[in-house]
């Protein structure tokens, strides 16, 4: 796994200098990247898969916009761009931390995570980051090229909007990773969480705004979703790209996104502490 | 045939016992799986708060189509688990040797060794949605429709099985390192909306190459009284049978080509 390369102290201590920390978690990023290379061929069909995702919604929206010029301030080209950029982003931020934890639990390997003198949450997120860097090169970039060639996707509203979008996309990665980690901790207490993970998968697709902009939801839902982190995964970043958020609104959007990343990391940390205490009791 | 039916009952009962040994676990899996399916309708529900029709399809007609597509898919998903894992478990790990030693059809054994019981919720959810949509639409429902409905569900399940069986049989010749199943699986989404919204190329593909259109769209047109697709409707069982025969042939050739990992 490459973890053997780490110079582990003979007696695990939990305080490291910032430089050592960066080296350790940097190593996990590398491991995540390298592990993914084994599946590199799968990313070719991944491009096809993402192309199919976008195509289905392209045809649905095309049929809809044949009868109306604008819905909730989106004309067809905005909406097509919304869909395409949303899926392109997803090809980057997507990860399976929750499923990885579930597998570790099922295979009884979770103890290995607990005895490492590192923060398990940071370790899982670092590995996922390595995987996402790989996806960025092997999946996101080619998918973006194909989609831009086939469909009339709009350019970003301005240079500043592009910068804000890119920052936001990175924050999306951390938001999804933090949420997935928090969900994954439930695997420790429940026996099988595959059904739960499937439900979470569809929940995120819908409430992140990936399938349909949040402004299309009934008002009650919009109010409720404003108090949840999901729309910061896809809806807000893509609005930045489209230039539907401007000026100080950009800083406010990024600030709120950062807030939710922090909140979800804190939640995941709390859940892990709570769940791993339970293991100790059971393991006697 | 009778022997196989008995064996199927035994296989099913045996696996059901295994799953129901952990009742709470099974109930959680069933309910969360159902929640996932219901969330899948979210897009259509939200969309129709903004638009009256998708092409000339009303909200309840789309619900009918979407709901119907889940029923054959649910039945297929109950056995599909074994197909997805076939390359890893049976070919690479060599479990297929054991299958060959038994005096029972190989495909029968592979399909029925494990059941994804919770996928039956898709059948339940789909039927419920179809029933609600049909009553809202006041579609005429002669008694003969029950016969057609069951035949269409069976044909649809057979089409899904045939397509994924052919993809699975590929692992008899070479290890699928590229992963051709996920893109095809994602094409199922196309079948949840009227085929007429797509361009000619996709319509052709979904009819004659990967015939998911015959598993959801064409059956639905008949029940909703869209008579222009009648020919396709009556072709559904024919297409299902033909593709399944083709899949069986490919599978048979694959079995003949199988050589053990030899450990």
PDB file of C-alpha atoms in Angstrom, chain A residues 36 50 143 195 205 220:
ATOM      1  CA  UNK A  36      -6.092   4.591  -8.877  1.00  0.00           C
ATOM      2  CA  UNK A  50     -20.435  11.007 -18.130  1.00  0.00           C
ATOM      3  CA  UNK A 143     -14.858  14.660 -20.425  1.00  0.00           C
ATOM      4  CA  UNK A 195     -28.789   0.650   0.926  1.00  0.00           C
ATOM      5  CA  UNK A 205     -27.633  14.136  -6.859  1.00  0.00           C
ATOM      6  CA  UNK A 220     -40.446  25.456   0.882  1.00  0.00           C
TER       7      UNK A 220
END
